[in-house]
Amino acid sequence: MNRDFLKDLLATPSISGHEEKIQKKALTFGKQFAEKQLVDPAGNAISVVNPQSECKVLLCGHADEIGFVVTHIDGQGRLHLAKVGGVACKLYIGSQVQIWHGDSAVSGVIATSHDLLGKEKLDVSDLLVDIGARSEEEAKKIVSVGDPVCADVQVKELLNDQFTCRALDDRTGAFVVLEAAKLAAEKGAKAGIYAATTVGEETTGRGAYYASARINPTCALAVDVTWASDAPGTDPSDTGEVKLGGGPVLCMGSAVNKPMNALLKKTAEELGMAVQWEIAAGRTGTDGDTVNMTLEGVPMALVSIPLRYMHSSVEVGSWKDLEDCIRLIAEFLVRFSAEWEKGFDFSPLAEAL
């Protein structure tokens, strides 16, 4: 597992709708193992192992992150914003941000005041970015309407092999997808593996739709983050008990294919790997939902990475969980290849016939 590669991805802002820079890095990494690479009008980057195989397994980990986009530059040179994805505005008051104008990063801060701190509810209209400009004309020399904005933070290592940064949702999933495809290729998996770092999951879901509709996969694994219930203010009774360092999280839900889940569970058991479970009574809130509903329907399972403080600039994850997710998915791909050749049946009613 290449930790430096993930740190490089996390250092690359990728606000939903502005994923090109990070996708180029995903393609560069994919060249290590891919026999073929694909791009599409949505902006997906897909690295393919065994493109000749009739069995196609789509792996989805989204490369985009939440953030803001500049909507207006006022007469004092302050930047006004719109939310991109599920942003909690309160978390950004008084924080440092980066505005990306082409390839140039412009530093700024989101203004704070006693009045703002006292407001019970904040809207994005309350957020003003100060880049130090004295006028609209001066600001427009270095930033423009439409520029993406993200929190200005760097990866920090924590105790117990944990780390923190913004955009672990779902940069870690994109990382796992690529590393798992690489490891599966090394292990000799025979199925076609389509490792897709998808775009737009936080806003439109367009990336997963484009990837699935064009590839026409046999099945899919979505890799995303999920709420860790060991964070302050969380309740394990909501969707299940999930701890950082506790291993990959499998999902019981109406959208998840039961035979695929059974093979994931069996694979983990034979690896001697602990897994955790979450419950999704309806939609999973991931690319898996989109893929599941494309074409004639695509069987889908979800592997999630435990995460504390989701949709903040201080998300916390575990290196061990990432390593285990990579191992589990890679071994699943090897075993699914063999099961497919023996006639793997995705129907939970197969034995009733």
Coordinates of N, CA and C in Angstrom, one line a residue, residues 35-177:
E35 N -3.9 -2.9 -18.3 CA -3.7 -3.2 -19.7 C -4.4 -2.2 -20.7
K36 N -5.3 -1.5 -20.1 CA -6.1 -0.5 -20.9 C -6.6 0.5 -20.0
Q37 N -6.7 1.8 -20.5 CA -7.3 2.8 -19.7 C -8.4 3.5 -20.5
L38 N -9.4 4.0 -19.7 CA -10.6 4.6 -20.4 C -10.9 5.9 -19.7
V39 N -11.3 6.9 -20.5 CA -11.9 8.1 -20.0 C -13.2 8.4 -20.7
D40 N -14.0 9.3 -20.2 CA -15.3 9.5 -20.8 C -15.7 11.0 -20.6
P41 N -16.8 11.4 -21.2 CA -17.2 12.8 -21.1 C -17.5 13.3 -19.7
A42 N -17.8 12.4 -18.8 CA -18.1 12.8 -17.4 C -16.8 13.2 -16.7
G43 N -15.7 12.6 -17.1 CA -14.4 12.9 -16.4 C -13.9 11.7 -15.6
N44 N -14.5 10.5 -15.7 CA -14.0 9.3 -15.0 C -12.7 8.9 -15.5
A45 N -11.9 8.3 -14.6 CA -10.6 7.7 -15.0 C -10.7 6.2 -14.7
I46 N -10.5 5.4 -15.6 CA -10.8 3.9 -15.4 C -9.6 3.1 -15.9
S47 N -9.0 2.4 -15.0 CA -7.8 1.5 -15.3 C -8.3 0.1 -15.4
V48 N -8.0 -0.7 -16.5 CA -8.6 -2.0 -16.7 C -7.6 -3.1 -16.7
V49 N -7.9 -4.1 -15.9 CA -7.2 -5.4 -15.9 C -8.0 -6.4 -16.7
N50 N -7.4 -7.2 -17.5 CA -8.1 -8.3 -18.3 C -9.3 -7.7 -19.1
P51 N -9.0 -6.7 -20.0 CA -10.1 -6.1 -20.8 C -10.8 -7.1 -21.7
Q52 N -10.1 -8.2 -22.0 CA -10.7 -9.2 -22.9 C -11.7 -10.1 -22.3
S53 N -11.8 -10.1 -20.9 CA -12.7 -11.0 -20.2 C -14.2 -10.6 -20.4
E54 N -15.1 -11.5 -20.6 CA -16.5 -11.3 -20.7 C -17.1 -10.9 -19.3
C55 N -16.5 -11.3 -18.3 CA -16.9 -11.0 -16.9 C -16.2 -9.7 -16.5
K56 N -17.1 -8.7 -16.2 CA -16.6 -7.3 -16.0 C -17.0 -6.9 -14.6
V57 N -16.0 -6.7 -13.7 CA -16.3 -6.2 -12.3 C -15.9 -4.7 -12.3
L58 N -16.9 -3.8 -12.0 CA -16.7 -2.4 -11.9 C -16.4 -2.1 -10.4
L59 N -15.3 -1.4 -10.2 CA -15.0 -0.9 -8.9 C -15.1 0.6 -8.9
C60 N -15.9 1.2 -8.0 CA -16.2 2.6 -8.0 C -15.7 3.2 -6.7
G61 N -14.8 4.2 -6.7 CA -14.5 5.0 -5.6 C -14.4 6.5 -6.1
H62 N -15.2 7.3 -5.5 CA -15.3 8.7 -6.1 C -14.2 9.6 -5.7
A63 N -13.7 10.4 -6.7 CA -12.6 11.2 -6.5 C -12.9 12.6 -6.1
D64 N -14.2 13.0 -6.2 CA -14.6 14.4 -5.9 C -14.8 14.6 -4.4
E65 N -14.8 15.8 -4.0 CA -15.0 16.2 -2.6 C -16.0 17.4 -2.5
I66 N -16.5 17.6 -1.3 CA -17.4 18.7 -1.1 C -16.5 20.0 -1.0
G67 N -17.2 21.1 -1.1 CA -16.5 22.4 -1.0 C -17.4 23.5 -1.5
F68 N -16.8 24.5 -2.1 CA -17.5 25.7 -2.5 C -17.1 26.1 -3.9
V69 N -17.8 27.0 -4.5 CA -17.5 27.7 -5.8 C -17.8 29.1 -5.6
V70 N -16.9 30.0 -6.2 CA -17.0 31.4 -6.1 C -18.2 31.9 -7.0
T71 N -19.1 32.6 -6.5 CA -20.3 33.1 -7.3 C -20.2 34.6 -7.6
H72 N -19.5 35.3 -6.7 CA -19.5 36.8 -6.9 C -18.3 37.3 -6.2
I73 N -17.7 38.4 -6.7 CA -16.6 39.1 -6.1 C -17.1 40.6 -5.9
D74 N -17.3 41.0 -4.6 CA -17.9 42.3 -4.3 C -16.9 43.4 -4.4
G75 N -17.4 44.6 -4.2 CA -16.6 45.8 -4.3 C -15.4 45.9 -3.4
Q76 N -15.5 45.2 -2.3 CA -14.3 45.2 -1.3 C -13.4 44.1 -1.6
G77 N -13.6 43.3 -2.7 CA -12.7 42.2 -3.1 C -13.0 40.9 -2.3
R78 N -14.1 40.8 -1.6 CA -14.5 39.6 -0.9 C -15.2 38.7 -1.8
L79 N -15.0 37.4 -1.6 CA -15.6 36.4 -2.4 C -16.8 35.8 -1.8
H80 N -17.9 35.7 -2.6 CA -19.1 35.1 -2.1 C -19.2 33.7 -2.7
L81 N -19.9 32.7 -2.0 CA -19.8 31.3 -2.4 C -21.1 30.6 -2.5
A82 N -21.1 29.5 -3.2 CA -22.2 28.6 -3.3 C -21.6 27.2 -2.8
K83 N -22.5 26.4 -2.1 CA -22.1 25.1 -1.6 C -22.0 24.1 -2.8
V84 N -21.0 23.3 -2.7 CA -20.9 22.1 -3.6 C -20.9 20.9 -2.8
G85 N -22.1 20.2 -2.8 CA -22.2 19.0 -2.0 C -22.7 19.4 -0.6
G86 N -22.6 18.4 0.3 CA -23.2 18.5 1.7 C -22.3 19.2 2.7
V87 N -22.2 20.5 2.5 CA -21.3 21.3 3.3 C -22.0 21.8 4.6
A88 N -21.4 21.7 5.7 CA -21.9 22.3 7.0 C -21.2 23.6 7.2
C89 N -21.9 24.7 6.9 CA -21.3 26.0 6.9 C -20.6 26.4 8.2
K90 N -21.2 26.0 9.3 CA -20.6 26.4 10.6 C -19.2 25.9 10.8
L91 N -18.8 24.8 10.1 CA -17.5 24.3 10.3 C -16.4 25.1 9.6
Y92 N -16.8 26.1 8.8 CA -15.8 26.8 8.0 C -15.6 28.2 8.5
I93 N -16.4 28.7 9.5 CA -16.2 30.0 10.0 C -14.8 30.1 10.6
G94 N -14.0 31.1 10.2 CA -12.7 31.4 10.8 C -11.7 30.4 10.3
S95 N -11.9 29.7 9.2 CA -10.9 28.7 8.7 C -10.2 29.2 7.5
Q96 N -9.0 28.6 7.3 CA -8.2 28.9 6.1 C -8.8 28.1 4.9
V97 N -8.7 28.7 3.7 CA -9.2 28.0 2.5 C -8.2 28.3 1.4
Q98 N -8.4 27.5 0.3 CA -7.6 27.7 -0.9 C -8.6 27.9 -2.0
I99 N -8.4 28.9 -2.9 CA -9.1 29.1 -4.1 C -8.3 28.7 -5.2
W100 N -8.8 27.8 -6.1 CA -8.0 27.3 -7.2 C -8.4 28.0 -8.5
H101 N -7.4 28.8 -9.0 CA -7.6 29.6 -10.2 C -6.7 29.0 -11.3
G102 N -7.2 28.1 -12.1 CA -6.4 27.3 -13.0 C -5.5 26.4 -12.2
D103 N -4.2 26.5 -12.4 CA -3.2 25.7 -11.6 C -2.7 26.5 -10.4
S104 N -3.2 27.7 -10.2 CA -2.7 28.5 -9.1 C -3.6 28.4 -7.8
A105 N -2.9 28.2 -6.7 CA -3.7 28.2 -5.4 C -3.6 29.6 -4.8
V106 N -4.7 30.2 -4.4 CA -4.8 31.5 -3.8 C -5.3 31.3 -2.4
S107 N -4.5 31.8 -1.4 CA -4.9 31.6 0.0 C -5.9 32.6 0.4
G108 N -6.8 32.2 1.3 CA -7.8 33.1 1.9 C -8.3 32.5 3.2
V109 N -9.1 33.4 3.9 CA -9.8 32.9 5.1 C -11.2 33.3 5.0
I110 N -12.0 32.5 5.7 CA -13.5 32.8 5.8 C -13.7 33.6 7.0
A111 N -14.2 34.8 6.8 CA -14.3 35.8 7.8 C -15.2 35.3 9.0
T112 N -14.8 35.8 10.2 CA -15.5 35.5 11.4 C -15.8 36.7 12.2
S113 N -16.8 36.7 13.0 CA -17.2 37.8 13.8 C -18.1 37.3 15.0
H114 N -18.2 38.1 16.0 CA -19.1 37.7 17.1 C -20.5 37.5 16.7
D115 N -21.0 38.3 15.7 CA -22.3 38.1 15.3 C -22.5 36.8 14.6
L116 N -21.6 36.4 13.7 CA -21.7 35.1 13.0 C -21.6 34.0 14.0
L117 N -20.7 34.1 15.0 CA -20.5 33.0 15.9 C -21.8 32.8 16.8
G118 N -22.5 33.9 16.9 CA -23.7 33.9 17.7 C -25.0 33.4 17.0
K119 N -24.9 33.3 15.7 CA -26.1 32.9 14.9 C -26.4 31.4 15.1
E120 N -27.6 31.1 15.3 CA -28.0 29.7 15.5 C -27.9 28.9 14.3
K121 N -28.2 29.5 13.1 CA -28.2 28.8 11.9 C -27.4 29.6 10.8
L122 N -26.4 29.0 10.2 CA -25.6 29.7 9.2 C -26.0 29.2 7.8
D123 N -26.0 30.1 6.9 CA -26.2 29.7 5.5 C -25.0 30.1 4.7
V124 N -24.8 29.6 3.5 CA -23.6 29.9 2.7 C -23.5 31.4 2.4
S125 N -24.6 32.1 2.4 CA -24.6 33.5 2.2 C -23.9 34.3 3.3
D126 N -23.7 33.6 4.5 CA -23.0 34.2 5.6 C -21.5 34.1 5.5
L127 N -21.0 33.3 4.5 CA -19.6 33.0 4.4 C -19.0 34.0 3.4
L128 N -18.0 34.7 3.8 CA -17.2 35.6 2.9 C -15.8 35.3 3.0
V129 N -15.1 35.2 1.8 CA -13.7 34.8 1.8 C -12.9 36.1 1.6
D130 N -11.9 36.3 2.5 CA -11.0 37.4 2.5 C -9.7 36.9 2.0
I131 N -9.3 37.4 0.8 CA -8.0 37.1 0.3 C -7.0 38.2 0.4
G132 N -7.4 39.2 1.1 CA -6.5 40.4 1.3 C -6.6 41.5 0.3
A133 N -7.5 41.3 -0.7 CA -7.7 42.3 -1.7 C -8.4 43.5 -1.2
R134 N -8.0 44.7 -1.8 CA -8.6 45.9 -1.3 C -9.8 46.4 -2.2
S135 N -9.9 45.7 -3.4 CA -11.0 46.1 -4.3 C -11.4 44.9 -5.2
E136 N -12.5 45.0 -5.8 CA -13.0 44.0 -6.8 C -11.9 43.8 -7.9
E137 N -11.4 44.9 -8.4 CA -10.5 44.9 -9.5 C -9.2 44.1 -9.1
E138 N -8.7 44.4 -7.9 CA -7.5 43.7 -7.4 C -7.8 42.2 -7.3
A139 N -8.9 41.8 -6.7 CA -9.2 40.4 -6.5 C -9.4 39.7 -7.8
K140 N -10.0 40.3 -8.8 CA -10.2 39.7 -10.1 C -8.9 39.4 -10.9
K141 N -7.8 40.0 -10.5 CA -6.5 39.7 -11.1 C -6.0 38.3 -10.8
I142 N -6.5 37.7 -9.7 CA -6.0 36.4 -9.3 C -7.1 35.3 -9.1
V143 N -8.4 35.7 -9.0 CA -9.5 34.8 -8.9 C -10.6 35.2 -9.8
S144 N -11.5 34.2 -10.0 CA -12.6 34.5 -10.9 C -13.9 33.8 -10.4
V145 N -15.0 34.3 -10.8 CA -16.3 33.6 -10.6 C -16.2 32.2 -11.2
G146 N -16.6 31.2 -10.4 CA -16.5 29.8 -10.9 C -15.3 29.0 -10.4
D147 N -14.4 29.7 -9.7 CA -13.2 29.0 -9.1 C -13.7 28.1 -7.9
P148 N -13.1 26.9 -7.8 CA -13.5 26.1 -6.7 C -12.7 26.5 -5.4
V149 N -13.3 26.2 -4.3 CA -12.7 26.6 -3.0 C -12.8 25.4 -2.0
C150 N -11.7 25.1 -1.3 CA -11.7 24.0 -0.3 C -10.9 24.4 0.9
A151 N -11.1 23.7 2.0 CA -10.4 23.9 3.2 C -8.9 23.8 3.0
D152 N -8.1 24.6 3.6 CA -6.6 24.6 3.4 C -6.0 23.8 4.6
V153 N -6.0 22.4 4.4 CA -5.4 21.6 5.5 C -4.5 20.5 4.8
Q154 N -3.6 20.0 5.6 CA -2.7 19.0 5.1 C -2.9 17.7 5.9
V155 N -2.4 16.6 5.4 CA -2.5 15.3 6.1 C -1.6 15.4 7.4
K156 N -2.2 14.9 8.5 CA -1.5 14.8 9.7 C -1.6 13.4 10.3
E157 N -0.5 12.9 10.7 CA -0.6 11.5 11.4 C -1.0 11.7 12.8
L158 N -1.8 10.7 13.3 CA -2.3 10.7 14.7 C -1.8 9.4 15.3
L159 N -2.2 9.3 16.6 CA -1.8 8.1 17.3 C -2.5 6.8 16.7
N160 N -2.0 5.7 17.1 CA -2.7 4.4 16.7 C -2.9 4.2 15.2
D161 N -1.9 4.7 14.4 CA -1.9 4.5 13.0 C -3.2 5.1 12.3
Q162 N -3.6 6.2 12.9 CA -4.7 7.0 12.3 C -4.2 8.3 11.7
F163 N -5.0 8.9 10.9 CA -4.5 10.1 10.2 C -5.8 11.0 9.9
T164 N -5.5 12.3 9.6 CA -6.6 13.2 9.4 C -6.3 14.1 8.3
C165 N -7.4 14.5 7.6 CA -7.3 15.5 6.5 C -8.7 15.8 6.0
R166 N -8.9 16.7 5.1 CA -10.2 16.9 4.5 C -10.2 15.9 3.3
A167 N -11.4 15.6 2.8 CA -11.6 14.8 1.6 C -11.2 13.3 1.7
L168 N -11.1 12.8 3.0 CA -11.0 11.3 3.1 C -12.2 10.7 2.5
D169 N -13.3 11.4 2.5 CA -14.6 11.1 1.8 C -14.5 11.7 0.4
D170 N -14.2 11.0 -0.7 CA -13.9 9.6 -0.7 C -12.6 9.3 -1.4
R171 N -11.6 10.2 -1.1 CA -10.3 10.0 -1.7 C -9.8 8.6 -1.2
T172 N -10.1 8.2 0.0 CA -9.6 6.9 0.5 C -10.2 5.8 -0.3
G173 N -11.5 6.0 -0.7 CA -12.2 4.9 -1.6 C -11.5 4.8 -2.9
A174 N -11.2 6.0 -3.5 CA -10.6 6.0 -4.9 C -9.2 5.3 -4.8
F175 N -8.5 5.6 -3.7 CA -7.2 5.0 -3.4 C -7.3 3.5 -3.3
V176 N -8.3 3.0 -2.5 CA -8.5 1.6 -2.3 C -8.8 0.9 -3.6
V177 N -9.7 1.5 -4.4 CA -10.0 0.9 -5.7 C -8.8 0.6 -6.6

